[in-house]
């Protein structure tokens, strides 16, 4: 095993000016082959999941590190020039679904991608992290030390930049190795379909999220609509502050502080003096925005019962199969027949994840409403052609048994 602590060429100065960006784009345009790409975000340190550093590499151009924050002009940077410079080249991104949303925000939507993490999963490999793949494919172990650090910090330390450059240093070689294996396994077309699906879904503008407050840790301990109303109002007040200050919500007010007040709101909402005497609000961070928290609780006091949120979210989609025995017994019978057949198929394909062969949303929608599932309906529900080719005969056989 070879420990690699620095990139294969000296690091360039980070790109922070239009002149340096022109130089970077010219080098990329004159280079050839696919484009290795990665982003560094500040998860756990900032509210907004935007990119704070870009790493891009192409044969003949080497590795360039770009600071997208330096190109903001009253809003997100527009770095479409990077895509233009690379033409129709394939972009290699590890776990692309994590990077594509923040790439879209700054104008980077590649024409096509190769997702090395997804490729490894399609090959049934026992590991799919970048570090695991580099070790298993090339006997290389990267020095990993800064993945959880605050990449919004400026200036970025030199050791962090070295780490960042390593994330793309071997991506082209890794993608080539995995692509060759996909061809040998007869799964290259599967991968192309999956890559196109990932690119389309995660480069699109996200749909508004509904009832995010229901993700509060400890919400399941609440039993009444009034308690839910207190939790919702405090969550929304906290989220507004976190959004405005670009700080993680838990830094503003921990989940357990919200849940503690909500738990004490049955049978009646506690008085303001009772709230302020609670440990979570008697000192920072809860004490810091105390007037805001009390205002949120006051809003609940003025609500009618009909203003409280329901105990369970209103859904329009297909419920989880665990409820089908009660609400749709026929669908439950279909699920009981098909589920083990899917798992057996996934195992026979080299230990693939069952969800990769049969996306749960597709399968649930198909089986909940129909006793006959054909290829066209599977495709309409979002299955990729390679999945539908497997699933149509398998489901028919399972339901006929």
Coordinates of C-alpha atoms in Angstrom, one line a residue:
X1 CA 0.0 0.0 0.0
X2 CA 1.4 3.4 -1.0
X3 CA 0.5 6.4 1.2
X4 CA 0.0 9.5 -1.0
X5 CA 0.2 12.8 0.8
X6 CA 0.6 15.3 -2.1
X7 CA -0.7 15.6 -5.6
X8 CA 1.5 14.5 -8.5
X9 CA 2.3 18.0 -9.6
X10 CA 3.0 21.2 -7.6
X11 CA -0.2 23.0 -6.5
X12 CA -1.1 26.1 -8.5
X13 CA -2.2 29.3 -6.8
X14 CA -5.9 29.1 -6.1
X15 CA -8.1 30.8 -8.8
X16 CA -9.7 33.9 -7.3
X17 CA -9.6 36.5 -10.1
X18 CA -11.1 36.8 -13.6
X19 CA -7.6 36.7 -15.1
X20 CA -6.7 33.5 -13.4
X21 CA -10.1 32.0 -14.4
X22 CA -9.4 32.8 -18.1
X23 CA -6.0 31.1 -17.7
X24 CA -7.7 28.0 -16.1
X25 CA -10.4 27.8 -18.8
X26 CA -7.8 28.2 -21.6
X27 CA -5.8 25.3 -20.1
X28 CA -8.9 23.1 -19.8
X29 CA -10.0 23.9 -23.4
X30 CA -6.5 23.0 -24.7
X31 CA -6.5 19.7 -22.8
X32 CA -8.2 16.4 -23.7
X33 CA -10.1 13.6 -22.2
X34 CA -12.7 13.5 -19.3
X35 CA -12.8 16.0 -16.5
X36 CA -12.3 15.0 -12.9
X37 CA -14.3 17.3 -10.6
X38 CA -15.1 17.7 -6.9
X39 CA -16.5 20.3 -4.5
X40 CA -15.9 21.1 -0.9
X41 CA -18.8 22.3 1.2
X42 CA -19.1 23.4 4.8
X43 CA -21.6 21.0 6.1
X44 CA -22.1 21.4 9.8
X45 CA -20.6 24.9 9.7
X46 CA -23.0 26.8 7.5
X47 CA -26.8 26.8 6.7
X48 CA -26.5 26.9 2.9
X49 CA -25.0 23.8 1.3
X50 CA -23.1 25.7 -1.3
X51 CA -19.6 25.0 -2.7
X52 CA -16.7 26.8 -1.1
X53 CA -14.0 25.2 -3.3
X54 CA -13.9 23.5 -6.7
X55 CA -11.3 21.0 -7.8
X56 CA -11.0 20.3 -11.5
X57 CA -8.5 18.1 -13.4
X58 CA -8.0 17.2 -17.0
X59 CA -5.2 15.4 -18.9
X60 CA -2.9 18.1 -20.2
X61 CA -4.2 20.8 -17.9
X62 CA -3.4 19.3 -14.5
X63 CA -5.4 20.2 -11.4
X64 CA -6.9 23.6 -10.7
X65 CA -8.4 24.8 -7.4
X66 CA -11.1 27.5 -7.7
X67 CA -12.7 29.7 -5.1
X68 CA -16.3 30.2 -6.2
X69 CA -16.9 32.7 -3.4
X70 CA -14.4 35.1 -5.0
X71 CA -16.7 35.3 -8.1
X72 CA -19.9 36.2 -6.3
X73 CA -21.4 39.5 -7.3
X74 CA -24.4 40.0 -5.1
X75 CA -25.5 36.4 -5.7
X76 CA -24.1 33.0 -6.6
X77 CA -21.1 33.0 -8.9
X78 CA -21.7 32.1 -12.6
X79 CA -19.0 29.7 -13.6
X80 CA -20.6 28.3 -16.8
X81 CA -17.2 29.1 -18.5
X82 CA -15.8 25.9 -17.0
X83 CA -18.4 23.8 -18.8
X84 CA -17.9 25.7 -22.0
X85 CA -14.1 25.2 -21.8
X86 CA -14.5 21.5 -21.5
X87 CA -16.9 21.1 -24.4
X88 CA -18.6 17.8 -24.6
X89 CA -16.2 16.0 -22.3
X90 CA -17.5 13.6 -19.6
X91 CA -17.2 14.9 -16.1
X92 CA -16.1 12.3 -13.5
X93 CA -17.7 13.0 -10.1
X94 CA -17.6 10.7 -7.1
X95 CA -21.1 10.4 -5.5
X96 CA -22.4 13.0 -8.0
X97 CA -25.8 13.4 -6.3
X98 CA -24.0 15.2 -3.4
X99 CA -22.2 17.7 -5.7
X100 CA -24.6 18.4 -8.6
X101 CA -27.0 20.6 -6.6
X102 CA -24.4 23.1 -5.5
X103 CA -22.8 22.9 -9.0
X104 CA -26.1 23.9 -10.6
X105 CA -26.3 27.0 -8.3
X106 CA -23.1 28.3 -9.8
X107 CA -23.9 27.5 -13.4
X108 CA -22.0 24.2 -13.7
X109 CA -24.2 21.6 -15.4
X110 CA -22.0 19.1 -17.3
X111 CA -23.2 17.6 -20.6
X112 CA -22.6 14.1 -19.2
X113 CA -21.1 12.5 -16.1
X114 CA -19.4 9.3 -14.9
X115 CA -20.2 8.7 -11.2
X116 CA -17.4 6.5 -9.8
X117 CA -19.3 5.7 -6.6
X118 CA -22.4 4.6 -8.6
X119 CA -20.2 2.6 -11.0
X120 CA -18.7 0.7 -8.1
X121 CA -22.2 -0.1 -6.8
X122 CA -23.3 -1.4 -10.2
X123 CA -20.3 -3.7 -10.2
X124 CA -21.3 -5.1 -6.8
X125 CA -18.1 -4.0 -5.1
X126 CA -17.9 -4.4 -1.3
X127 CA -16.9 -0.8 -0.9
X128 CA -17.7 2.4 -2.9
X129 CA -15.9 5.2 -1.1
X130 CA -13.2 7.0 -3.0
X131 CA -10.6 5.9 -0.6
X132 CA -11.6 2.3 -0.7
X133 CA -11.7 2.2 -4.5
X134 CA -8.2 3.8 -4.8
X135 CA -6.8 1.3 -2.4
X136 CA -8.5 -1.7 -4.0
X137 CA -7.8 -0.7 -7.6
X138 CA -4.4 0.9 -7.4
X139 CA -3.0 0.2 -4.0
X140 CA -3.1 3.9 -3.2
X141 CA -4.0 5.3 0.2
X142 CA -4.8 9.0 0.3
X143 CA -4.0 11.2 3.3
X144 CA -7.5 12.2 4.4
X145 CA -7.8 14.7 7.2
X146 CA -10.1 17.7 6.4
X147 CA -13.4 16.3 5.0
X148 CA -15.4 17.7 8.0
X149 CA -13.6 21.0 8.3
X150 CA -15.1 24.5 7.7
X151 CA -14.4 25.1 4.1
X152 CA -16.0 28.6 4.3
X153 CA -12.9 29.7 6.2
X154 CA -10.6 32.2 4.5
X155 CA -7.8 32.0 3.7
X156 CA -7.8 28.2 3.3
X157 CA -4.7 26.6 4.9
X158 CA -2.2 25.0 2.4
X159 CA -2.7 21.6 4.0
X160 CA -6.4 21.7 3.1
X161 CA -5.6 22.6 -0.5
X162 CA -3.3 19.7 -0.7
X163 CA -6.0 17.4 0.6
X164 CA -8.6 18.9 -1.9
X165 CA -6.3 18.4 -4.9
X166 CA -5.9 14.7 -4.0
X167 CA -9.6 14.2 -4.3
X168 CA -9.4 14.6 -8.1
X169 CA -5.8 13.5 -8.7
X170 CA -6.6 9.9 -9.6
X171 CA -10.3 10.3 -10.7
X172 CA -9.6 9.9 -14.5
X173 CA -7.6 6.7 -14.0
X174 CA -10.2 5.3 -11.6
X175 CA -13.1 6.1 -14.0
X176 CA -11.2 4.3 -16.8
X177 CA -10.7 1.2 -14.7
X178 CA -14.3 1.1 -13.6
X179 CA -15.5 1.7 -17.1
X180 CA -13.5 -1.2 -18.4
X181 CA -15.0 -3.4 -15.7
X182 CA -18.5 -2.3 -16.6
X183 CA -17.9 -3.2 -20.2
X184 CA -16.5 -6.6 -19.3
X185 CA -19.5 -7.3 -17.0
X186 CA -22.0 -6.2 -19.7
X187 CA -23.2 -3.3 -17.5
X188 CA -21.9 -0.3 -19.3
X189 CA -25.3 0.5 -20.7
X190 CA -26.8 0.2 -17.2
X191 CA -24.3 2.7 -16.0
X192 CA -25.0 5.2 -18.8
X193 CA -28.7 5.1 -18.0
X194 CA -28.0 5.6 -14.3
X195 CA -25.6 8.5 -14.9
X196 CA -28.1 10.3 -17.1
X197 CA -30.8 9.9 -14.5
X198 CA -28.6 11.2 -11.7
X199 CA -27.5 14.2 -13.8
X200 CA -31.1 15.0 -14.8
X201 CA -32.6 14.8 -11.3
X202 CA -29.9 16.5 -9.3
X203 CA -29.1 19.3 -11.8
X204 CA -32.7 20.4 -11.8
X205 CA -34.1 23.0 -9.5
X206 CA -35.2 21.3 -6.3
X207 CA -38.9 21.1 -5.4
X208 CA -39.9 22.9 -2.2
X209 CA -39.6 20.7 0.8
X210 CA -42.8 20.3 2.9
X211 CA -42.9 20.1 6.7
X212 CA -39.2 19.9 7.2
X213 CA -39.8 20.6 10.9
X214 CA -41.0 17.0 11.2
X215 CA -37.4 15.9 10.9
X216 CA -36.8 17.2 14.5
X217 CA -34.9 14.6 16.5
X218 CA -37.3 13.5 19.3
X219 CA -40.5 14.4 17.5
X220 CA -41.9 10.9 18.1
X221 CA -42.1 11.6 21.8
X222 CA -44.8 14.2 21.2
X223 CA -48.4 13.0 21.5
X224 CA -50.8 16.0 20.9
X225 CA -51.4 18.5 18.1
X226 CA -50.6 21.4 20.5
X227 CA -47.2 19.9 21.2
X228 CA -46.6 19.6 17.5
X229 CA -47.7 23.2 17.0
X230 CA -45.1 24.4 19.6
X231 CA -42.4 22.3 17.9
X232 CA -43.3 23.7 14.5
X233 CA -43.3 27.3 15.5
X234 CA -40.0 27.1 17.3
X235 CA -38.5 25.2 14.4
X236 CA -39.6 27.8 11.9
X237 CA -38.4 30.7 14.1
X238 CA -35.0 28.9 14.4
X239 CA -34.8 28.2 10.7
X240 CA -35.4 31.9 9.8
X241 CA -32.5 32.9 12.1
X242 CA -30.2 30.2 10.8
X243 CA -31.0 31.1 7.2
X244 CA -30.3 34.8 7.8
X245 CA -27.1 34.2 9.7
X246 CA -25.9 31.3 7.5
X247 CA -25.3 29.1 10.5
X248 CA -26.4 25.5 11.3
X249 CA -29.8 25.5 13.0
X250 CA -28.5 23.4 15.9
X251 CA -26.0 26.3 16.7
X252 CA -29.0 28.6 17.1
X253 CA -31.2 26.3 19.2
X254 CA -30.6 22.6 19.7
X255 CA -33.4 20.1 18.8
X256 CA -33.7 18.9 22.3
X257 CA -34.5 22.4 23.5
X258 CA -37.4 22.6 21.1
X259 CA -38.7 19.2 22.1
X260 CA -38.3 20.0 25.8
X261 CA -40.7 22.9 25.5
X262 CA -43.1 21.0 23.3
X263 CA -43.2 18.1 25.7
X264 CA -44.2 20.5 28.5
X265 CA -47.1 21.9 26.4
X266 CA -49.5 19.1 27.4
X267 CA -52.0 19.7 28.8
X268 CA -51.2 23.4 28.7
X269 CA -48.4 25.5 27.2
X270 CA -45.9 26.6 30.0
X271 CA -45.9 30.2 31.1
X272 CA -43.1 32.4 29.8
X273 CA -41.3 32.4 33.2
X274 CA -41.4 28.6 33.2
X275 CA -39.8 28.6 29.7
X276 CA -37.1 31.0 30.7
X277 CA -36.2 28.9 33.7
X278 CA -35.6 25.8 31.7
X279 CA -32.0 24.9 31.4
X280 CA -32.0 25.1 27.6
X281 CA -33.2 28.8 27.6
X282 CA -31.4 30.0 30.8
X283 CA -28.0 30.2 29.0
X284 CA -26.6 30.4 25.5
X285 CA -27.5 29.5 22.8
X286 CA -31.1 29.3 23.8
X287 CA -30.9 32.5 25.8
X288 CA -29.5 34.5 22.9
X289 CA -32.8 34.8 20.9
X290 CA -35.2 34.4 23.9
X291 CA -37.6 37.0 22.7
X292 CA -38.0 35.2 19.4
X293 CA -38.7 31.8 21.1
X294 CA -41.3 33.4 23.5
X295 CA -42.9 35.0 20.5
X296 CA -43.2 31.7 18.7
X297 CA -44.8 30.1 21.8
X298 CA -47.2 33.1 22.1
X299 CA -48.3 32.4 18.5
X300 CA -49.4 28.9 19.5
X301 CA -51.3 30.3 22.5
X302 CA -53.4 32.4 20.1
X303 CA -54.1 29.4 17.7
X304 CA -57.4 27.6 17.4
X305 CA -57.4 23.8 17.5
X306 CA -57.8 23.8 13.7
X307 CA -54.6 25.7 13.3
X308 CA -52.5 22.9 14.9
X309 CA -50.6 20.5 12.5
X310 CA -51.9 17.0 12.2
X311 CA -50.1 14.3 14.1
X312 CA -49.2 12.6 10.8
X313 CA -48.2 14.4 7.7
X314 CA -50.7 14.6 4.9
X315 CA -49.4 12.6 2.0
X316 CA -50.6 12.1 -1.6
X317 CA -48.2 9.4 -2.5
X318 CA -48.2 5.7 -1.9
X319 CA -47.8 4.7 1.7
X320 CA -45.0 2.4 2.9
X321 CA -45.6 -1.3 2.4
X322 CA -45.6 -1.9 6.2
X323 CA -49.1 -0.3 6.2
X324 CA -50.5 -2.2 3.3
X325 CA -51.9 -5.2 5.4
X326 CA -54.3 -2.7 7.0
X327 CA -55.2 -0.4 4.1
X328 CA -54.7 -2.5 1.0
X329 CA -54.5 -6.3 1.7
X330 CA -54.3 -7.2 -2.0
X331 CA -51.3 -5.0 -2.5
X332 CA -49.7 -6.5 0.6
X333 CA -50.0 -9.9 -0.9
X334 CA -48.4 -8.7 -4.1
X335 CA -45.6 -7.1 -2.1
X336 CA -45.0 -10.3 -0.1
X337 CA -44.5 -12.2 -3.3
X338 CA -42.4 -9.7 -5.2
X339 CA -40.0 -8.5 -2.4
X340 CA -38.2 -11.8 -1.9
X341 CA -37.9 -12.3 -5.7
X342 CA -36.3 -8.8 -6.0
X343 CA -33.8 -9.6 -3.3
X344 CA -32.9 -13.0 -4.9
X345 CA -32.4 -11.2 -8.3
X346 CA -30.1 -8.6 -6.7
X347 CA -28.1 -11.3 -5.1
X348 CA -27.8 -13.2 -8.3
X349 CA -26.4 -10.1 -10.0
X350 CA -23.3 -10.2 -7.9
X351 CA -24.7 -8.8 -4.6
X352 CA -26.2 -5.6 -5.9
X353 CA -28.4 -3.6 -3.6
X354 CA -32.0 -4.5 -4.1
X355 CA -32.9 -0.8 -4.3
X356 CA -30.5 -0.4 -7.2
X357 CA -32.2 -3.0 -9.3
X358 CA -35.7 -2.0 -8.2
X359 CA -36.1 1.7 -7.0
X360 CA -38.4 1.5 -4.0
X361 CA -40.7 4.4 -5.2
X362 CA -41.1 2.7 -8.6
X363 CA -41.9 -0.7 -7.0
X364 CA -44.3 0.7 -4.4
X365 CA -46.3 2.7 -6.9
X366 CA -46.5 -0.2 -9.3
X367 CA -47.6 -2.8 -6.8
X368 CA -50.0 -0.7 -4.8
X369 CA -52.4 0.0 -7.6
X370 CA -52.1 -2.8 -10.0
X371 CA -52.0 -6.6 -10.2
X372 CA -50.4 -6.4 -13.6
X373 CA -47.1 -4.5 -14.1
X374 CA -45.7 -4.1 -17.6
X375 CA -42.5 -2.5 -18.9
X376 CA -44.3 0.7 -20.0
X377 CA -45.8 1.4 -16.6
X378 CA -42.4 0.8 -14.9
X379 CA -40.7 3.2 -17.2
X380 CA -43.5 5.8 -16.7
X381 CA -42.9 5.5 -12.9
X382 CA -39.2 6.2 -13.3
X383 CA -37.5 2.9 -13.8
X384 CA -34.6 2.9 -16.2
X385 CA -34.8 0.6 -19.2
X386 CA -32.3 -1.9 -17.8
X387 CA -34.3 -2.2 -14.6
X388 CA -37.6 -2.6 -16.4
X389 CA -36.1 -5.4 -18.5
X390 CA -35.4 -7.3 -15.4
X391 CA -38.5 -6.3 -13.4
X392 CA -41.3 -7.0 -15.9
X393 CA -40.8 -10.7 -16.2
X394 CA -39.7 -11.1 -12.6
X395 CA -42.9 -9.4 -11.2
X396 CA -45.1 -11.3 -13.6
X397 CA -43.6 -14.6 -12.5
X398 CA -43.7 -13.7 -8.8
X399 CA -47.4 -12.7 -9.0
X400 CA -48.4 -15.8 -10.9
X401 CA -46.8 -18.1 -8.4

